[in-house]
Short mmCIF file of C-alpha atoms and ligand atoms in Angstrom, two decimals:
data_model
loop_
_atom_site.label_atom_id
_atom_site.label_comp_id
_atom_site.label_asym_id
_atom_site.label_seq_id
_atom_site.Cartn_x
_atom_site.Cartn_y
_atom_site.Cartn_z
CA UNK A 1385 -15.46 -24.21 -73.24
CA UNK A 1386 -18.63 -24.32 -70.99
CA UNK A 1387 -17.29 -23.59 -67.49
CA UNK A 1388 -19.46 -20.47 -66.85
CA UNK A 1389 -22.98 -21.25 -65.04
CA UNK A 1390 -26.06 -20.59 -66.99
CA UNK A 1391 -28.52 -19.37 -64.32
CA UNK A 1392 -32.24 -18.74 -64.37
CA UNK A 1393 -32.83 -15.02 -64.10
CA UNK A 1394 -34.26 -14.87 -60.58
CA UNK A 1395 -33.52 -11.73 -58.51
CA UNK A 1396 -30.50 -13.56 -56.88
CA UNK A 1397 -29.04 -14.24 -60.25
CA UNK A 1398 -29.45 -10.74 -61.54
CA UNK A 1399 -27.79 -9.56 -58.20
CA UNK A 1400 -24.91 -11.85 -58.98
CA UNK A 1401 -24.62 -10.66 -62.58
CA UNK A 1402 -24.85 -7.04 -61.52
CA UNK A 1403 -21.98 -7.65 -58.91
CA UNK A 1404 -19.71 -9.38 -61.74
CA UNK A 1405 -20.30 -6.39 -64.00
CA UNK A 1406 -19.29 -4.16 -61.32
CA UNK A 1407 -16.02 -6.16 -60.64
CA UNK A 1408 -15.36 -5.64 -64.38
CA UNK A 1409 -16.19 -9.24 -65.53
CA UNK A 1410 -18.13 -10.14 -68.68
CA UNK A 1411 -21.79 -11.52 -68.59
CA UNK A 1412 -23.94 -13.40 -71.18
CA UNK A 1413 -27.34 -11.72 -71.03
CA UNK A 1414 -30.62 -12.17 -73.00
CA UNK A 1415 -32.11 -9.43 -75.04
CA UNK A 1416 -35.11 -9.51 -77.34
CA UNK A 1417 -32.96 -9.80 -80.49
CA UNK A 1418 -29.85 -12.04 -79.33
CA UNK A 1419 -27.83 -12.80 -76.36
CA UNK A 1420 -25.23 -10.08 -75.42
CA UNK A 1421 -21.78 -10.09 -74.20
CA UNK A 1422 -22.28 -7.37 -71.24
CA UNK A 1423 -19.67 -5.23 -69.75
CA UNK A 1424 -19.54 -2.07 -67.93
CA UNK A 1425 -19.48 0.59 -70.42
CA UNK A 1426 -17.87 3.06 -68.12
CA UNK A 1427 -14.61 0.79 -67.64
CA UNK A 1428 -11.95 0.89 -70.15
CA UNK A 1429 -10.67 -2.39 -68.70
CA UNK A 1430 -14.13 -4.28 -68.73
CA UNK A 1431 -14.56 -2.94 -72.30
CA UNK A 1432 -11.20 -4.12 -73.37
CA UNK A 1433 -12.31 -7.60 -72.36
CA UNK A 1434 -15.17 -7.72 -74.55
CA UNK A 1435 -12.94 -7.12 -77.54
CA UNK A 1436 -10.38 -9.79 -76.42
CA UNK A 1437 -13.20 -12.30 -75.60
CA UNK A 1438 -14.59 -11.91 -79.06
CA UNK A 1439 -11.53 -11.63 -80.69
CA UNK A 1440 -12.92 -8.44 -82.22
CA UNK A 1441 -11.29 -5.99 -84.26
CA UNK A 1442 -10.67 -2.52 -82.30
CA UNK A 1443 -11.98 -0.47 -85.07
CA UNK A 1444 -15.52 -2.03 -84.66
CA UNK A 1445 -17.81 0.11 -82.20
CA UNK A 1446 -20.06 -1.12 -79.59
CA UNK A 1447 -23.65 -0.50 -78.58
CA UNK A 1448 -24.07 1.00 -75.16
CA UNK A 1449 -27.50 -0.58 -73.57
CA UNK A 1450 -29.43 1.56 -71.06
CA UNK A 1451 -32.77 0.82 -69.16
CA UNK A 1452 -34.37 4.36 -70.00
CA UNK A 1453 -34.26 7.15 -72.36
CA UNK A 1454 -32.92 9.69 -69.84
CA UNK A 1455 -29.75 7.55 -69.32
CA UNK A 1456 -29.16 7.54 -73.01
CA UNK A 1457 -29.56 11.35 -73.11
CA UNK A 1458 -26.74 11.72 -70.79
CA UNK A 1459 -24.66 9.70 -73.21
CA UNK A 1460 -25.24 11.35 -76.67
CA UNK A 1461 -27.03 14.40 -78.08
CA UNK A 1462 -30.44 13.62 -79.04
CA UNK A 1463 -32.16 15.47 -81.98
CA UNK A 1464 -35.83 15.56 -82.90
CA UNK A 1465 -35.57 12.22 -85.12
CA UNK A 1466 -34.02 10.46 -82.15
CA UNK A 1467 -36.73 11.79 -79.74
CA UNK A 1468 -39.44 10.61 -82.14
CA UNK A 1469 -37.74 7.20 -82.94
CA UNK A 1470 -37.04 6.62 -79.20
CA UNK A 1471 -40.53 7.46 -78.34
CA UNK A 1472 -42.05 5.06 -80.91
CA UNK A 1473 -39.45 1.97 -80.79
CA UNK A 1474 -37.99 1.94 -77.53
CA UNK A 1475 -37.63 -0.12 -75.53
CA UNK A 1476 -37.02 -2.28 -78.80
CA UNK A 1477 -34.63 -3.56 -81.51
CA UNK A 1478 -33.40 -0.26 -82.73
CA UNK A 1479 -29.93 1.14 -82.11
CA UNK A 1480 -29.26 4.99 -82.88
CA UNK A 1481 -25.74 6.37 -83.49
CA UNK A 1482 -25.60 9.90 -82.26
CA UNK A 1483 -22.93 12.23 -81.30
CA UNK A 1484 -21.07 11.27 -78.03
CA UNK A 1485 -21.37 13.73 -75.38
CA UNK A 1486 -17.99 14.46 -73.62
CA UNK A 1487 -19.24 14.31 -70.36
CA UNK A 1488 -21.28 10.92 -70.82
CA UNK A 1489 -18.60 8.72 -68.75
CA UNK A 1490 -18.65 6.12 -71.26
CA UNK A 1491 -15.25 4.62 -72.16
CA UNK A 1492 -13.90 5.76 -75.54
CA UNK A 1493 -13.43 2.23 -76.51
CA UNK A 1494 -17.12 1.89 -77.18
CA UNK A 1495 -16.77 4.42 -79.95
CA UNK A 1496 -13.63 2.74 -81.42
CA UNK A 1497 -12.20 6.19 -82.41
CA UNK A 1498 -15.55 7.86 -83.94
CA UNK A 1499 -17.20 10.97 -82.34
CA UNK A 1500 -20.35 8.98 -82.25
CA UNK A 1501 -21.86 6.27 -80.07
CA UNK A 1502 -24.65 3.79 -80.64
CA UNK A 1503 -27.06 3.76 -77.96
CA UNK A 1504 -30.27 1.29 -77.40
CA UNK A 1505 -32.88 0.30 -74.74
CA UNK A 1506 -33.53 -3.45 -74.90
CA UNK A 1507 -37.10 -4.75 -74.69
CA UNK A 1508 -36.09 -7.46 -72.31
CA UNK A 1509 -37.07 -7.39 -68.77
CA UNK A 1510 -33.83 -9.31 -67.97
CA UNK A 1511 -31.80 -7.11 -69.62
CA UNK A 1512 -33.02 -3.92 -68.12
CA UNK A 1513 -33.16 -5.34 -64.51
CA UNK A 1514 -29.37 -6.24 -64.92
CA UNK A 1515 -28.36 -2.84 -66.35
CA UNK A 1516 -30.57 -1.22 -63.47
CA UNK A 1517 -28.97 -3.55 -60.62
CA UNK A 1518 -25.57 -2.74 -61.97
CA UNK A 1519 -26.32 0.84 -61.95
CA UNK A 1520 -24.21 1.79 -65.15
CA UNK A 1521 -24.65 1.44 -68.79
CA UNK A 1522 -23.57 -1.85 -70.44
CA UNK A 1523 -21.50 -2.05 -73.48
CA UNK A 1524 -22.82 -5.45 -75.19
CA UNK A 1525 -22.11 -6.91 -78.65
CA UNK A 1526 -23.78 -10.27 -79.59
CA UNK A 1527 -22.04 -12.89 -77.62
CA UNK A 1528 -20.49 -14.77 -80.33
CA UNK A 1529 -16.81 -14.96 -81.36
CA UNK A 1530 -16.30 -12.34 -84.00
CA UNK A 1531 -17.55 -13.40 -87.46
CA UNK A 1532 -19.40 -16.46 -86.24
CA UNK A 1533 -23.27 -17.27 -85.79
CA UNK A 1534 -25.02 -14.83 -83.33
CA UNK A 1535 -26.65 -16.55 -80.26
CA UNK A 1536 -30.15 -16.84 -79.63
CA UNK A 1537 -30.11 -19.36 -76.80
CA UNK A 1538 -27.81 -19.35 -73.35
CA UNK A 1539 -26.55 -22.60 -74.68
CA UNK A 1540 -25.01 -20.92 -77.68
CA UNK A 1541 -23.19 -18.54 -75.51
CA UNK A 1542 -22.29 -21.21 -73.20
CA UNK A 1543 -20.72 -23.24 -76.09
CA UNK A 1544 -18.57 -20.41 -77.70
CA UNK A 1545 -17.50 -18.20 -74.85
CA UNK A 1546 -18.37 -20.21 -71.82
CA UNK A 1547 -14.73 -19.80 -70.79
CA UNK A 1548 -14.84 -15.96 -70.88
CA UNK A 1549 -17.67 -15.06 -69.06
CA UNK A 1550 -18.43 -14.89 -65.26
CA UNK A 1551 -22.07 -16.45 -65.93
CA UNK A 1552 -24.86 -16.75 -68.42
CA UNK A 1553 -28.31 -15.61 -67.51
CA UNK A 1554 -30.82 -17.78 -69.41
CA UNK A 1555 -33.76 -15.82 -70.81
CA UNK A 1556 -35.00 -18.75 -73.14
CA UNK A 1557 -34.93 -18.18 -76.91
CA UNK A 1558 -34.58 -14.68 -78.14
CA UNK A 1559 -38.03 -13.55 -79.32
CA UNK A 1560 -36.69 -11.40 -82.21
CA UNK A 1561 -34.03 -13.64 -83.21
CA UNK A 1562 -31.90 -10.76 -85.38
CA UNK A 1563 -30.08 -8.04 -84.14
CA UNK A 1564 -31.19 -4.71 -83.53
CA UNK A 1565 -31.70 -1.83 -86.64
CA UNK A 1566 -28.67 0.39 -86.58
CA UNK A 1567 -29.62 4.08 -87.79
CA UNK A 1568 -26.93 6.74 -88.18
CA UNK A 1569 -28.09 10.29 -87.06
CA UNK A 1570 -25.09 11.99 -86.92
CA UNK A 1571 -25.83 13.69 -90.37
CA UNK A 1572 -28.35 15.36 -92.39
CA UNK A 1573 -29.85 12.50 -93.63
CA UNK A 1574 -30.63 9.18 -91.45
CA UNK A 1575 -28.33 6.34 -92.78
CA UNK A 1576 -29.53 2.80 -92.22
CA UNK A 1577 -26.08 1.08 -91.28
CA UNK A 1578 -27.63 -2.32 -90.50
CA UNK A 1579 -30.93 -3.89 -91.13
CA UNK A 1580 -32.56 -5.58 -88.05
CA UNK A 1581 -35.40 -6.23 -85.70
CA UNK A 1582 -37.46 -2.79 -86.60
CA UNK A 1583 -38.08 -2.88 -90.45
CA UNK A 1584 -36.78 0.05 -92.33
CA UNK A 1585 -40.50 0.81 -93.62
CA UNK A 1586 -41.48 1.30 -89.95
CA UNK A 1587 -38.68 3.87 -89.32
CA UNK A 1588 -39.55 5.60 -92.73
CA UNK A 1589 -42.84 6.28 -91.55
CA UNK A 1590 -41.62 8.38 -88.46
CA UNK A 1591 -38.48 10.04 -89.84
CA UNK A 1592 -38.83 9.65 -93.76
CA UNK A 1593 -36.66 7.92 -96.18
CA UNK A 1594 -33.29 6.67 -95.09
CA UNK A 1595 -30.08 6.52 -97.01
CA UNK A 1596 -27.91 3.65 -97.45
CA UNK A 1597 -24.16 3.37 -97.22
CA UNK A 1598 -22.55 3.33 -100.64
CA UNK A 1599 -20.79 0.26 -101.41
CA UNK A 1600 -17.15 0.48 -99.83
CA UNK A 1601 -17.82 3.12 -97.55
CA UNK A 1602 -16.39 1.25 -94.76
CA UNK A 1603 -15.80 4.22 -92.15
CA UNK A 1604 -19.50 4.85 -91.53
CA UNK A 1605 -20.42 1.15 -90.83
CA UNK A 1606 -17.14 -0.37 -89.71
CA UNK A 1607 -18.94 -3.56 -88.38
CA UNK A 1608 -20.61 -4.37 -91.83
CA UNK A 1609 -17.51 -6.47 -92.88
CA UNK A 1610 -18.63 -8.72 -95.80
CA UNK A 1611 -18.15 -12.15 -94.30
CA UNK A 1612 -19.99 -12.29 -90.83
CA UNK A 1613 -22.44 -14.58 -88.86
CA UNK A 1614 -20.82 -17.29 -90.51
CA UNK A 1615 -21.78 -21.22 -89.84
CA UNK A 1616 -18.75 -23.58 -89.85
CA UNK A 1617 -20.33 -25.32 -93.08
CA UNK A 1618 -20.56 -23.57 -96.45
CA UNK A 1619 -23.69 -21.89 -96.98
CA UNK A 1620 -25.59 -21.84 -100.54
CA UNK A 1621 -28.35 -19.31 -100.98
CA UNK A 1622 -31.52 -19.22 -103.41
CA UNK A 1623 -31.52 -22.84 -103.55
CA UNK A 1624 -34.33 -24.63 -105.57
CA UNK A 1625 -32.84 -28.08 -104.92
CA UNK A 1626 -30.85 -30.18 -102.65
CA UNK A 1627 -27.56 -31.56 -103.37
CA UNK A 1628 -26.15 -34.78 -101.76
CA UNK A 1629 -25.06 -34.34 -98.17
CA UNK A 1630 -26.53 -30.91 -97.79
CA UNK A 1631 -28.75 -29.74 -95.00
CA UNK A 1632 -31.79 -27.35 -95.66
CA UNK A 1633 -32.72 -24.07 -94.28
CA UNK A 1634 -36.25 -23.81 -95.87
CA UNK A 1635 -39.08 -21.06 -95.82
CA UNK A 1636 -42.62 -21.33 -96.84
CA UNK A 1637 -44.89 -24.27 -98.02
CA UNK A 1638 -42.78 -25.38 -101.27
CA UNK A 1639 -39.72 -27.26 -99.86
CA UNK A 1640 -37.21 -29.22 -102.04
CA UNK A 1641 -36.82 -32.79 -100.61
CA UNK A 1642 -33.89 -35.04 -100.03
CA UNK A 1643 -31.98 -32.81 -97.49
CA UNK A 1644 -30.14 -34.73 -94.69
CA UNK A 1645 -32.05 -32.49 -92.22
CA UNK A 1646 -34.33 -29.84 -93.13
CA UNK A 1647 -35.48 -26.97 -90.67
CA UNK A 1648 -38.32 -24.65 -91.92
CA UNK A 1649 -38.06 -20.91 -90.82
CA UNK A 1650 -41.90 -20.28 -91.16
CA UNK A 1651 -43.87 -23.12 -93.13
CA UNK A 1652 -46.82 -20.35 -92.95
CA UNK A 1653 -44.43 -17.92 -95.03
CA UNK A 1654 -44.30 -15.42 -91.75
CA UNK A 1655 -41.17 -13.27 -91.65
CA UNK A 1656 -41.34 -12.25 -88.04
CA UNK A 1657 -41.48 -16.06 -87.27
CA UNK A 1658 -38.61 -16.86 -89.64
CA UNK A 1659 -36.36 -13.96 -87.90
CA UNK A 1660 -37.14 -15.71 -84.68
CA UNK A 1661 -35.63 -19.05 -85.68
CA UNK A 1662 -32.88 -17.92 -87.97
CA UNK A 1663 -29.53 -18.31 -85.85
CA UNK A 1664 -31.07 -21.11 -84.04
CA UNK A 1665 -31.77 -23.11 -87.09
CA UNK A 1666 -28.31 -22.31 -88.48
CA UNK A 1667 -26.64 -23.43 -85.16
CA UNK A 1668 -28.63 -26.78 -85.62
CA UNK A 1669 -27.86 -27.36 -89.32
CA UNK A 1670 -24.40 -26.56 -88.79
CA UNK A 1671 -24.15 -29.51 -86.18
CA UNK A 1672 -26.07 -31.98 -88.47
CA UNK A 1673 -23.17 -33.82 -89.75
CA UNK A 1674 -24.03 -32.59 -93.15
CA UNK A 1675 -21.34 -31.18 -95.65
CA UNK A 1676 -22.89 -27.89 -96.57
CA UNK A 1677 -26.20 -25.86 -95.90
CA UNK A 1678 -28.66 -24.80 -98.50
CA UNK A 1679 -31.23 -22.16 -97.94
CA UNK A 1680 -34.15 -21.45 -100.25
CA UNK A 1681 -35.10 -17.72 -100.84
CA UNK A 1682 -36.42 -15.43 -98.52
CA UNK A 1683 -38.71 -12.34 -99.69
CA UNK A 1684 -36.79 -8.78 -99.49
CA UNK A 1685 -39.22 -6.99 -97.59
CA UNK A 1686 -39.90 -6.02 -93.73
CA UNK A 1687 -37.82 -8.34 -91.67
CA UNK A 1688 -36.87 -10.53 -94.69
CA UNK A 1689 -34.22 -7.59 -95.36
CA UNK A 1690 -32.63 -8.44 -91.94
CA UNK A 1691 -32.62 -12.09 -92.81
CA UNK A 1692 -31.19 -11.98 -96.20
CA UNK A 1693 -28.40 -9.47 -94.99
CA UNK A 1694 -27.47 -11.91 -92.17
CA UNK A 1695 -27.70 -15.03 -94.86
CA UNK A 1696 -25.69 -13.06 -97.54
CA UNK A 1697 -22.73 -12.35 -94.93
CA UNK A 1698 -23.10 -15.84 -93.71
CA UNK A 1699 -22.35 -17.11 -97.31
CA UNK A 1700 -19.69 -14.49 -98.27
CA UNK A 1701 -16.34 -15.66 -99.07
CA UNK A 1702 -14.12 -15.82 -95.77
O1 TXA B 50 -29.42 -6.34 -81.12
C1 TXA B 50 -28.29 -6.10 -81.05
O2 TXA B 50 -28.00 -4.85 -81.35
C2 TXA B 50 -27.12 -6.97 -80.42
C3 TXA B 50 -27.77 -7.19 -78.95
C4 TXA B 50 -26.83 -7.86 -77.76
O3 TXA B 50 -27.94 -5.81 -78.33
N1 TXA B 50 -26.01 -6.17 -80.34
C5 TXA B 50 -25.22 -6.29 -81.29
O4 TXA B 50 -23.98 -5.72 -81.17
O5 TXA B 50 -25.74 -6.88 -82.30
P1 TXA B 50 -22.75 -6.07 -82.15
O6 TXA B 50 -21.76 -5.37 -81.58
O7 TXA B 50 -22.94 -7.55 -82.71
O8 TXA B 50 -23.14 -5.05 -83.54
C6 TXA B 50 -23.26 -3.49 -83.19
C7 TXA B 50 -23.12 -2.88 -84.59
C8 TXA B 50 -21.87 -3.05 -85.51
O9 TXA B 50 -22.21 -3.50 -86.80
C9 TXA B 50 -21.14 -1.82 -85.23
O10 TXA B 50 -20.13 -1.66 -86.12
C10 TXA B 50 -22.42 -0.97 -85.19
O11 TXA B 50 -23.38 -1.42 -84.48
N2 TXA B 50 -21.98 0.25 -84.46
C11 TXA B 50 -21.81 0.19 -82.94
N3 TXA B 50 -21.34 1.92 -82.65
C12 TXA B 50 -21.26 2.42 -83.92
C13 TXA B 50 -20.96 3.75 -84.27
N4 TXA B 50 -20.50 4.78 -83.12
N5 TXA B 50 -20.96 4.23 -85.49
C14 TXA B 50 -21.24 3.38 -86.37
N6 TXA B 50 -21.77 1.91 -86.37
C15 TXA B 50 -21.85 1.63 -84.82
MG1 MG B 51 -22.48 -9.15 -83.73
#
C-alpha cells in the first residue's frame, strides 16, 4: 500500500494537501511529534474516514489541530490554567482536553461521545501551513493503523496507510519523536492522560502538581489501551543481555553485545535525543529479520517517562 505520492512540502504541495482536505480526503502530514493522519475536523464524513482508515475504535476521541490560540478558543472553553499552558507551551507537543463549545463547528465524532474536546497547536511549520491553507481545524491522530508503531517519517506513513490517503507531505524525521502530552483540564485538578513531548515536571512548574488516572479508569482516557504502539516482533524490556536471534534497542554507554542488530537511542544518555529516535528505531529493528526485540532500561524522568510508557504498551500482551 504505497500508492499515495510522497511530496516535498513546497507551496504547491501544501495547496494540494489543503484542497484534498477540503474535499474530505485524508492527508499524511508531519508534526514535531509524529506524522498525523489529517482530515477536516468540521466534516462528519472526513472524520469518519479517519476511524475507518486506522481501524480505530469509535470510542477513542481525536485531537483537533489549530494554527493559533484564538482558533482553539472558538472550539473549547479555556480557563486560566489553559491560558497559562498555551502561553508557555504552544506551539508545541501539548494537548489540552477542555469542555467542548456547542458552537465550535467541529464534528461530534472527534469527541467520541464525550463533552470534551482535545486541542493542540503543533510546532511544525508544515502542519500549521496546511491548517491555514485548508482554512479549518484538522483532526489528526497519529498516522498508523490502530495499535501499531507510530510514524516519525513519511515512509512509515506511506508503508502502512499509503492506500488510504490522498498524499503524504514529507517534512523529514519528526524532531520530538513521541506524541504530545495529553492533559485533561475538565476537572478541578489537572489530570495527566498521556505522558509525551512536554515533561510532566514542566507542566507542574506552571499549574502545580498533576493527578494521574487510577488504574482501570478507562473512561477518562479511552485511548490508553494497554497494548498499543506495538511492533510486529515481541518486545522484551529491561534487558541486561541479548538472547539468540534478538535485535537490541539500547540506551547509554554500557550496551550488551551479540545482537543481530543494535540501535542505540542515545549513546550519550540524552533522553531528548532518545525520544526522537524511538519509533524510527523500533520500525527498523522490527524489519531486521530478528525473532524478537530486547530493550535496555531507560531512566523514568523527563522524556524518559513518555519513552517508557510507549515501550510498556508496545511490550504488553496483545
Ligand atoms: O502528538 C500527537 O498528539 C499526535 C500528532 C499527530 O498531533 N497525535 C496523536 O493522536 O497522538 P492520537 O489520536 O494517536 O492520540 C490522541 C490521544 C488518545 O489517547 C485519545 O484517547 C486522547 O488523546 N484524547 C483525545 N481526545 C480526548 C478527549 N476528549 N478526552 C480524553 N482523551 C482524549
Ligand atoms: Mg496514536
